[in-house]
PDB file of C-alpha atoms in Angstrom:
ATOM      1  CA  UNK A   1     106.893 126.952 108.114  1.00 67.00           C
ATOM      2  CA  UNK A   2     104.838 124.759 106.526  1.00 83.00           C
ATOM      3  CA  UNK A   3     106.722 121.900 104.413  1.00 92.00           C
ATOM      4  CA  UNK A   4     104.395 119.938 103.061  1.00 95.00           C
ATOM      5  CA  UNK A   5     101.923 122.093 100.860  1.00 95.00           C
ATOM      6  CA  UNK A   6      98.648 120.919  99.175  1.00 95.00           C
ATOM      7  CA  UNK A   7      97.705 123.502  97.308  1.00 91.00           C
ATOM      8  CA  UNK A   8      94.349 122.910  95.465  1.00 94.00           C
ATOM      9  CA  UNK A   9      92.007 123.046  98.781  1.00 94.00           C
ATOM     10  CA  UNK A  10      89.008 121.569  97.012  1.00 96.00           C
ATOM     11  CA  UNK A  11      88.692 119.074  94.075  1.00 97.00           C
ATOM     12  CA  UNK A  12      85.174 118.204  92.597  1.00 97.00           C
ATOM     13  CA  UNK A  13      85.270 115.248  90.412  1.00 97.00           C
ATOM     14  CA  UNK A  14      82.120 113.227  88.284  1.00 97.00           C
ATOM     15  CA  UNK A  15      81.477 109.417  89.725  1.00 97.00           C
ATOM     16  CA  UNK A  16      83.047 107.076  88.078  1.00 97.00           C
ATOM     17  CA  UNK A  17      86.568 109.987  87.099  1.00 97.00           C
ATOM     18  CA  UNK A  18      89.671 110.076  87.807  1.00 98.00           C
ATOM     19  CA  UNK A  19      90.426 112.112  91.047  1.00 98.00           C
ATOM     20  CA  UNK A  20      94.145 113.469  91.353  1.00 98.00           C
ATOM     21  CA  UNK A  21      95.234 115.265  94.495  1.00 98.00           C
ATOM     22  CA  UNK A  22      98.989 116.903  94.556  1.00 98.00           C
ATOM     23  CA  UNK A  23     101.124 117.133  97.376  1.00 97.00           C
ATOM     24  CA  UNK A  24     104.568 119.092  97.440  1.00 98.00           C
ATOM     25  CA  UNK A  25     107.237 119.134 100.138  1.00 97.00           C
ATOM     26  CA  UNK A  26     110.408 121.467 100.898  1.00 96.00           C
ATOM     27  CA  UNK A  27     112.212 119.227 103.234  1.00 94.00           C
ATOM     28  CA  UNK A  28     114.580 116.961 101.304  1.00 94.00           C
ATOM     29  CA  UNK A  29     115.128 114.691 104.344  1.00 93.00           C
ATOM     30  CA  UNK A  30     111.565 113.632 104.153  1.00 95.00           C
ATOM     31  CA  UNK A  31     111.802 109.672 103.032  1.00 93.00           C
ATOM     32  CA  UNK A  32     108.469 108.349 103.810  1.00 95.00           C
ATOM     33  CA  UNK A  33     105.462 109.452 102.563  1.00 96.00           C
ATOM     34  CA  UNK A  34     101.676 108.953 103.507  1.00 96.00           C
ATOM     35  CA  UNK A  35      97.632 109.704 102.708  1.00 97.00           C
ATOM     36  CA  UNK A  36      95.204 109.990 104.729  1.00 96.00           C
ATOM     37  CA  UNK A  37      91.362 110.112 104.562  1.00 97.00           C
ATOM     38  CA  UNK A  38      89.238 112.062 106.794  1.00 94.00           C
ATOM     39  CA  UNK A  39      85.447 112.164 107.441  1.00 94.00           C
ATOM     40  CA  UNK A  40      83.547 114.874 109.285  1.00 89.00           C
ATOM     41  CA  UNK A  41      83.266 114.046 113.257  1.00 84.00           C
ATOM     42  CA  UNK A  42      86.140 111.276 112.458  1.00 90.00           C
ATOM     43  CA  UNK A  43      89.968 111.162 112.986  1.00 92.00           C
ATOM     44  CA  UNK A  44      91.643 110.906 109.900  1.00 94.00           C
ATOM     45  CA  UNK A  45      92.305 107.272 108.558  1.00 94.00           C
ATOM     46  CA  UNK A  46      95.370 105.866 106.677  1.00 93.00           C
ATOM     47  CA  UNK A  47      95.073 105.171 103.238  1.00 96.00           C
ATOM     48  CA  UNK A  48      98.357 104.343 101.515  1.00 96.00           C
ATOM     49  CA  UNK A  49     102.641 105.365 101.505  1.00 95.00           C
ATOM     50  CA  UNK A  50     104.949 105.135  99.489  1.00 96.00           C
ATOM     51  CA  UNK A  51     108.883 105.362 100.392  1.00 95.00           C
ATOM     52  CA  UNK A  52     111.272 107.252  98.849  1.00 94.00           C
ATOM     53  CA  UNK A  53     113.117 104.279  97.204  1.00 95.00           C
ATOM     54  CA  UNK A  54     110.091 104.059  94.593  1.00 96.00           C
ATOM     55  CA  UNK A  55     108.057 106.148  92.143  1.00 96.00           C
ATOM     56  CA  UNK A  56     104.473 104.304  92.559  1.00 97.00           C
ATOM     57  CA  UNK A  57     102.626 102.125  94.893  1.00 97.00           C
ATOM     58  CA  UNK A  58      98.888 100.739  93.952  1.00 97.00           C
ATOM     59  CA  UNK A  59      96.546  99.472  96.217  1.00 96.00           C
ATOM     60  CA  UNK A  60      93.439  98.838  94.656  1.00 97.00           C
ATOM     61  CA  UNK A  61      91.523 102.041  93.141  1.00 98.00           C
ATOM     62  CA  UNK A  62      94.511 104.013  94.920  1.00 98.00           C
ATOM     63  CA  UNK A  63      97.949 104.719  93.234  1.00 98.00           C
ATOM     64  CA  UNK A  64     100.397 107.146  94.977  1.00 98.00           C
ATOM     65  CA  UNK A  65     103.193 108.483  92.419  1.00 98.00           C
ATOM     66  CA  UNK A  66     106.156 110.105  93.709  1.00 98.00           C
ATOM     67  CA  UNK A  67     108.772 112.072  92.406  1.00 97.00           C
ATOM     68  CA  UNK A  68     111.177 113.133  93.999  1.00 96.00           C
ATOM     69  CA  UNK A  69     113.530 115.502  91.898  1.00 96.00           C
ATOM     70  CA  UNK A  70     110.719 117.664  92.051  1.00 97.00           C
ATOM     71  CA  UNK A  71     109.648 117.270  95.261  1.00 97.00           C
ATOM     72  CA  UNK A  72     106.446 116.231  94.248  1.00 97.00           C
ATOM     73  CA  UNK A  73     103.824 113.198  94.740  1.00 97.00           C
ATOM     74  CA  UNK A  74     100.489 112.699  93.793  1.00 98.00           C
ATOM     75  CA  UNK A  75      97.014 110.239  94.720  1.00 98.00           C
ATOM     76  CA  UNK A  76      95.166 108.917  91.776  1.00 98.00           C
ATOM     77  CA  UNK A  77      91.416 107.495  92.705  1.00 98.00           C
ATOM     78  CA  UNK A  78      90.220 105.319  89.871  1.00 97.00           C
ATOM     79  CA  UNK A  79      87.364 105.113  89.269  1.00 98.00           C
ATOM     80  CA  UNK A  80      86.166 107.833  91.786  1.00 98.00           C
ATOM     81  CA  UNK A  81      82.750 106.833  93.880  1.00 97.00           C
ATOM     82  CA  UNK A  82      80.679 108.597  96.070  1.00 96.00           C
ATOM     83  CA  UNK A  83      82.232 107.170  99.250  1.00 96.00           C
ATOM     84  CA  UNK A  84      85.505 108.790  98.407  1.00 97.00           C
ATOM     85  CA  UNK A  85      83.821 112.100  98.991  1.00 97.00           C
ATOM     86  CA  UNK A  86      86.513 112.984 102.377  1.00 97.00           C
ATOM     87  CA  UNK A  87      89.155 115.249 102.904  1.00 96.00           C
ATOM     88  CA  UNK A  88      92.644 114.156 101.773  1.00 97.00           C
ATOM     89  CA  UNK A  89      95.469 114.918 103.547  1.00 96.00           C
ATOM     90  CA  UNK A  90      99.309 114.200 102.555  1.00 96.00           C
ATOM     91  CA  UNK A  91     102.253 113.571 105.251  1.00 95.00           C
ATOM     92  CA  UNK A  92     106.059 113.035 105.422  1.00 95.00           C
ATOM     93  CA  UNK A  93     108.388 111.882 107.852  1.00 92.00           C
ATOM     94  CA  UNK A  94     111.978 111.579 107.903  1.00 89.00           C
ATOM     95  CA  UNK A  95     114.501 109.615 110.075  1.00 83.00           C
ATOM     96  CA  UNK A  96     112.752 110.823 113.472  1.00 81.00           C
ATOM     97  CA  UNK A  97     109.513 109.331 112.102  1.00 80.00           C
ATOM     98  CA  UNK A  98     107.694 112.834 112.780  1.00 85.00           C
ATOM     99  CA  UNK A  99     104.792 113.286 110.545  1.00 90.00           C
ATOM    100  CA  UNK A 100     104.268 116.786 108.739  1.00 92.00           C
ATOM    101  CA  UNK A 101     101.028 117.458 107.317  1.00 94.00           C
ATOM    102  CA  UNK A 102      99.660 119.275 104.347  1.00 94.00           C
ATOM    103  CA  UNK A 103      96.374 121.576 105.090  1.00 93.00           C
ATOM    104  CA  UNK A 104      94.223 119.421 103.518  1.00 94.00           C
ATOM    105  CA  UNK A 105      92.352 118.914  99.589  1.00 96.00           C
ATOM    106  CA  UNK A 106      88.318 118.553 100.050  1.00 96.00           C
ATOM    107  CA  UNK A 107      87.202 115.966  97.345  1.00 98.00           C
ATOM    108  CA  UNK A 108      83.694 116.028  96.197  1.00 98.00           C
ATOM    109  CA  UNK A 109      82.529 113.386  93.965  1.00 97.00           C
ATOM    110  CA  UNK A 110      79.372 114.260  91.803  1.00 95.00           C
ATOM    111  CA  UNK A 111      76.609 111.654  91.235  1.00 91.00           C
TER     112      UNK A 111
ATOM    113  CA  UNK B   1      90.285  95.825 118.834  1.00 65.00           C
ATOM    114  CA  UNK B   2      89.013  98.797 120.031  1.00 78.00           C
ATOM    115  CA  UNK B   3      90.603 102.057 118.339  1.00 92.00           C
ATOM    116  CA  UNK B   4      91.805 105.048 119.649  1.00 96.00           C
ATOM    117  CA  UNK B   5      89.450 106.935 122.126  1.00 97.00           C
ATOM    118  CA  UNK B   6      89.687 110.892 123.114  1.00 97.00           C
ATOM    119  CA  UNK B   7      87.443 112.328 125.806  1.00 97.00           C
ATOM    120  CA  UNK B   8      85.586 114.509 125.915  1.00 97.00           C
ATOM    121  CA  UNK B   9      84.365 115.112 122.445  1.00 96.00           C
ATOM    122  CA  UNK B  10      83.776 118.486 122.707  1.00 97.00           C
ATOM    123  CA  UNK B  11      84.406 121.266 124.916  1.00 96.00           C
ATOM    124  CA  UNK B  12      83.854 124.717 125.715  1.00 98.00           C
ATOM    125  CA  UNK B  13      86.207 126.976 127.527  1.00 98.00           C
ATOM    126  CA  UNK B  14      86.741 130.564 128.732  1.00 98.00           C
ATOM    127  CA  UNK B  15      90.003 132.620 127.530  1.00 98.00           C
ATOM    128  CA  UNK B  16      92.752 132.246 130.360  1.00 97.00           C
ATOM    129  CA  UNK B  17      91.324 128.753 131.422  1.00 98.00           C
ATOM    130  CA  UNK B  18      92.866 125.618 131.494  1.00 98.00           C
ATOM    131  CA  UNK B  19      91.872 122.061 129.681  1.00 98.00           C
ATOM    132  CA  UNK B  20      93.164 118.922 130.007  1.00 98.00           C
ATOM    133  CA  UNK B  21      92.008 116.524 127.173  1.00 98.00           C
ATOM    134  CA  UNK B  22      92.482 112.553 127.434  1.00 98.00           C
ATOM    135  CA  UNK B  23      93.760 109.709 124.975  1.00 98.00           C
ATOM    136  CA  UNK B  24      93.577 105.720 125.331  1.00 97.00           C
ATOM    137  CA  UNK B  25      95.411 104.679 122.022  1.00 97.00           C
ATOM    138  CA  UNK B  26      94.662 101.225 120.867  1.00 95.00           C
ATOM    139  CA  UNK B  27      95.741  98.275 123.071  1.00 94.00           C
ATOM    140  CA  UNK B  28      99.164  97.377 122.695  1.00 91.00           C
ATOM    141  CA  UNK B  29     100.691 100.796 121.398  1.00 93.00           C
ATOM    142  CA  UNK B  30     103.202 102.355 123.323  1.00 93.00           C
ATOM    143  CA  UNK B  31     103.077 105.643 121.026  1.00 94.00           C
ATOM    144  CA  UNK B  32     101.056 108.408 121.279  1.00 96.00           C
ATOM    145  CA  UNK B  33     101.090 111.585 119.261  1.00 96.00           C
ATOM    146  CA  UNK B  34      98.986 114.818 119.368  1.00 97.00           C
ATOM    147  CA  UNK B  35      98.005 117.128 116.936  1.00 96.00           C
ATOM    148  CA  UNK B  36      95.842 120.588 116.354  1.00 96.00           C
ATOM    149  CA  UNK B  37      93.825 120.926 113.302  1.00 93.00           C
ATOM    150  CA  UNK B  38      92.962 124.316 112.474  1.00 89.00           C
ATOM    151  CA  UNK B  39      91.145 125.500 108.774  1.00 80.00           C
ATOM    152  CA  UNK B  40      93.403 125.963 106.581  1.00 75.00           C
ATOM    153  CA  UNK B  41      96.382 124.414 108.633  1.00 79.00           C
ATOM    154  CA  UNK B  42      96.155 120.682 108.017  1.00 84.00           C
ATOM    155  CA  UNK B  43      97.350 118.767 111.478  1.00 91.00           C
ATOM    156  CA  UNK B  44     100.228 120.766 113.157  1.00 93.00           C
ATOM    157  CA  UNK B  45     102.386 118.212 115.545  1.00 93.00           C
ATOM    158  CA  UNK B  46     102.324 118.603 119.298  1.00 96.00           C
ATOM    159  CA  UNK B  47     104.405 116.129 120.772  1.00 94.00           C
ATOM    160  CA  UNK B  48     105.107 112.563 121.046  1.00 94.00           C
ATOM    161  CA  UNK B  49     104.941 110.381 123.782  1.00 95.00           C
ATOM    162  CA  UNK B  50     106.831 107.096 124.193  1.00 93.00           C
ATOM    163  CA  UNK B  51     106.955 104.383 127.254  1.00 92.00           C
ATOM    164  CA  UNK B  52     106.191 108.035 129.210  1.00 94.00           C
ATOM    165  CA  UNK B  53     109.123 109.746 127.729  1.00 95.00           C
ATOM    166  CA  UNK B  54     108.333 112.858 125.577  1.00 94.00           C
ATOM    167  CA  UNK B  55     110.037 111.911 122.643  1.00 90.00           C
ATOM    168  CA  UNK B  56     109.113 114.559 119.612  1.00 89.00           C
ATOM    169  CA  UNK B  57     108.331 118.258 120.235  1.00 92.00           C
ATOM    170  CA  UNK B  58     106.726 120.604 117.868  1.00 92.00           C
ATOM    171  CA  UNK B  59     106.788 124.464 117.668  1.00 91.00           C
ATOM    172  CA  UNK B  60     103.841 125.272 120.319  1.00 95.00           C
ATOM    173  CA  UNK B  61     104.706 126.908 123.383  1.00 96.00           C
ATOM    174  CA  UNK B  62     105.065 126.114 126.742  1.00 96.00           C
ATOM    175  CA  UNK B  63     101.516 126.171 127.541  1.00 97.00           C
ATOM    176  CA  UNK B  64     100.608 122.882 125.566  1.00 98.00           C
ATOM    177  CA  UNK B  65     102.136 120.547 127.665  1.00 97.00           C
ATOM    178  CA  UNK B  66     101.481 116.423 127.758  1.00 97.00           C
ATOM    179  CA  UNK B  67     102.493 113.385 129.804  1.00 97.00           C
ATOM    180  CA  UNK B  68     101.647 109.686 129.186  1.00 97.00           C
ATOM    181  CA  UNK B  69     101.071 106.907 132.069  1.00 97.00           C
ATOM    182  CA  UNK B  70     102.324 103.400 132.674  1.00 95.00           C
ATOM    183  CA  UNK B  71      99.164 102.080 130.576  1.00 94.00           C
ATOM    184  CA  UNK B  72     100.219 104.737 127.618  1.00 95.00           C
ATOM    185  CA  UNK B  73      96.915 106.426 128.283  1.00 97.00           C
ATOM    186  CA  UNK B  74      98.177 110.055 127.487  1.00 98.00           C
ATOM    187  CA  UNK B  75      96.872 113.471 128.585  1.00 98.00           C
ATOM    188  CA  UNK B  76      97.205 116.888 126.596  1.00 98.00           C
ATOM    189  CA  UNK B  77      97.405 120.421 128.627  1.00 98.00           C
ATOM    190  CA  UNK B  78      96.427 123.855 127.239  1.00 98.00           C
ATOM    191  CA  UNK B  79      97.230 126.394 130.013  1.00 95.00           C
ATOM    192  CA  UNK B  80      96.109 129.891 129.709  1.00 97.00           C
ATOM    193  CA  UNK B  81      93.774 129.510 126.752  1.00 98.00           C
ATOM    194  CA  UNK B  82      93.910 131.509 124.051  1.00 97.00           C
ATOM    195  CA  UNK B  83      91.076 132.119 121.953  1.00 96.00           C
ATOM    196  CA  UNK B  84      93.621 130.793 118.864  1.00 95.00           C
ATOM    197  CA  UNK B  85      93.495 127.673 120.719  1.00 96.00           C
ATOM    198  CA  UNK B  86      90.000 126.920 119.399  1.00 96.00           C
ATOM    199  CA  UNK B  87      90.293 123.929 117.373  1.00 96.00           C
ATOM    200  CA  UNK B  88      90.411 120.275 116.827  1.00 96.00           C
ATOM    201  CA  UNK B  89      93.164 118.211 118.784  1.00 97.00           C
ATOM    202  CA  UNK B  90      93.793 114.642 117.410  1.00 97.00           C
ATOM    203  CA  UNK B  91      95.577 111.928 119.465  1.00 97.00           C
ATOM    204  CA  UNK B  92      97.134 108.581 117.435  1.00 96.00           C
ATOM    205  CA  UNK B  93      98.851 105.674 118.857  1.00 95.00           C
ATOM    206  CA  UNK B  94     101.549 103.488 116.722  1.00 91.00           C
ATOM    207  CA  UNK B  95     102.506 100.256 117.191  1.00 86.00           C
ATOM    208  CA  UNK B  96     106.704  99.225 117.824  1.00 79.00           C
ATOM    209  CA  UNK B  97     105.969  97.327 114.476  1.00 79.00           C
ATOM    210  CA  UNK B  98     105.042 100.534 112.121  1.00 78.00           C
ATOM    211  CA  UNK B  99     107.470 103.452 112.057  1.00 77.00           C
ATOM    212  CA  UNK B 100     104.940 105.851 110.280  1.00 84.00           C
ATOM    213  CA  UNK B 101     101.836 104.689 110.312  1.00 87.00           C
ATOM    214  CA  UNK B 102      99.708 106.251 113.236  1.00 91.00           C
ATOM    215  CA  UNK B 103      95.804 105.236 114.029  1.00 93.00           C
ATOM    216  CA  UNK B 104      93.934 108.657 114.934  1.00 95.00           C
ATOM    217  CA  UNK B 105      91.226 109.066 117.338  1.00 96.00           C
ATOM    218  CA  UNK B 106      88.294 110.819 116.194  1.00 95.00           C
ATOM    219  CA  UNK B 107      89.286 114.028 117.919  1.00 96.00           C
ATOM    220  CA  UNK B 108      88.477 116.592 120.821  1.00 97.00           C
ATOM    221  CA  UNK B 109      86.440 119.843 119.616  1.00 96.00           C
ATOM    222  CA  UNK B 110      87.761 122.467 121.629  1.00 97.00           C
ATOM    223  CA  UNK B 111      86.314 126.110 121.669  1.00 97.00           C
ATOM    224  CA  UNK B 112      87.612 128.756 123.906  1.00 97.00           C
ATOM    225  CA  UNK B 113      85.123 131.842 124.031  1.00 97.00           C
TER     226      UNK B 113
END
C-alpha cells in the first residue's frame, strides 16, 4: 500500500520557471518529511525536509510547503535551470524513522 | 569522505539463482538501509541494519534477507530469484547524529533473465 503518492510522473518546465512537484501521504503518523534528487546511474541525493511542526522551509532556489490538514506538501524550484533536470522523489518517516517513498516526478527543464 | 559504495554495479542473473549484493556506507555510520527501485514504484524499503541488529523490516519476503558486520559493511540476499526481482537495489548509511536523513549509494542494477 503505497502511502506516499506523487502523482504527476513527469513535469516539463521552461529555464528560468517555476517548477512545482506535489507529494501526498495517507499515513497521519508521518512527522518528518524529505526530497530527494536523483540522476541517472546515481543514488538519489538529499535535497531538503521539512517537519511537521512547520508549513515552509527555504533553502536557496528550494522551498518545501507543507500542509498538513490535507495531507499534502509541495517543492517549489525558483528559478528552474537546466541542472535541475533529475527525478524528484518525496519521503516520510514517522517515530521509527522508516522512510516511505513516493514513485517518483521526472522534471525536465527546457532551454 | 568517501560516500557510500555498492558492488557490483550491475549484474545479471538466471531465475531460481541466488545474489548477494555488497554495501560500505560512509565512514562513521552505523546505519544501513536497503531499498528496490522498480518503474513506477519509487524506492520500496527492505530492511535496516543497525550495530548488526536488523532493526526495520519491510513487506518483502523471506527470500530478501541481509546482515551487517562489525565494520557496518552490510550485505543484501535475494534467494530464489524471481524474474520480478529485476531492478535497482539502493543501500544508504545514516549517521547517530541525523534521524532521517540517509546518504544513498549509487545503486546495484540487477537483472534476472
Amino acid at each position: 500500500d503505497q502511502q506516499v503518492k506523487q502523482n504527476s510522473p513527469s513535469l516539463s518546465v521552461q529555464e528560468g520557471r517555476i517548477s512545482i512537484l506535489n507529494c501526498d501521504y495517507t499515513n497521519s503518523m508521518f512527522d518528518y518529511f524529505l526530497w530527494y534528487k536523483k540522476y541517472p546511474a546515481e543514488g538519489p541525493t538529499f535535497l531538503i525536509s521539512i517537519s511537521s511542526i512547520k508549513d515552509k522551509n527555504e533553502d536557496g532556489r528550494f522551498t518545501v510547503f507543507l500542509n498538513k490538514s490535507a495531507k499534502h506538501l509541495s517543492l517549489h524550484i525558483v528559478p528552474s535551470q537546466p541542472g535541475d533536470s533529475a527525478v524528484y522523489f518525496c519521503a516520510a518517516s514517522g517515530n521509527d524513522y522508516k522512510l516511505s517513498f513516493g514513485a517518483g516526478t521526472t522534471v525536465t527543464v527546457r532551454a | 569522505k568517501a560516500g557510500v559504495t555498492q558492488t557490483p554495479r550491475y549484474l545479471i542473473k538466471t531465475r531460481g539463482q541466488q545474489v548477494t549484493l555488497s554495501c560500505s556506507p560512509i565512514s562513521g555510520h552505523r546505519s544501513v538501509s536497503w531499498y528496490q527501485q522498480t518503474p513506477g514504484q519509487g524506492l520500496q524499503f527492505l530492511f535496516e541494519y543497525f550495530s548488526e541488529t536488523q532493526r526495520n523490516k519491510g513487506n518483502f519476503p523471506g527470500r530478501f534477507s541481509g546482515r551487517q558486520f562489525s565494520n557496518s559493511r552490510s550485505e543484501m540476499n535475494v534467494s530464489t530469484l524471481e524474474l520480478g526481482d529485476s531492478a535497482l537495489y539502493l543501500c544508504a548509511s545514516k549517521s547517530l547524529f541525523s534521524a532521517y536523513e540517509q546518504y544513498f549509494g549509487p545503486g546495484t542494477r540487477l537483472t534476472v533473465t
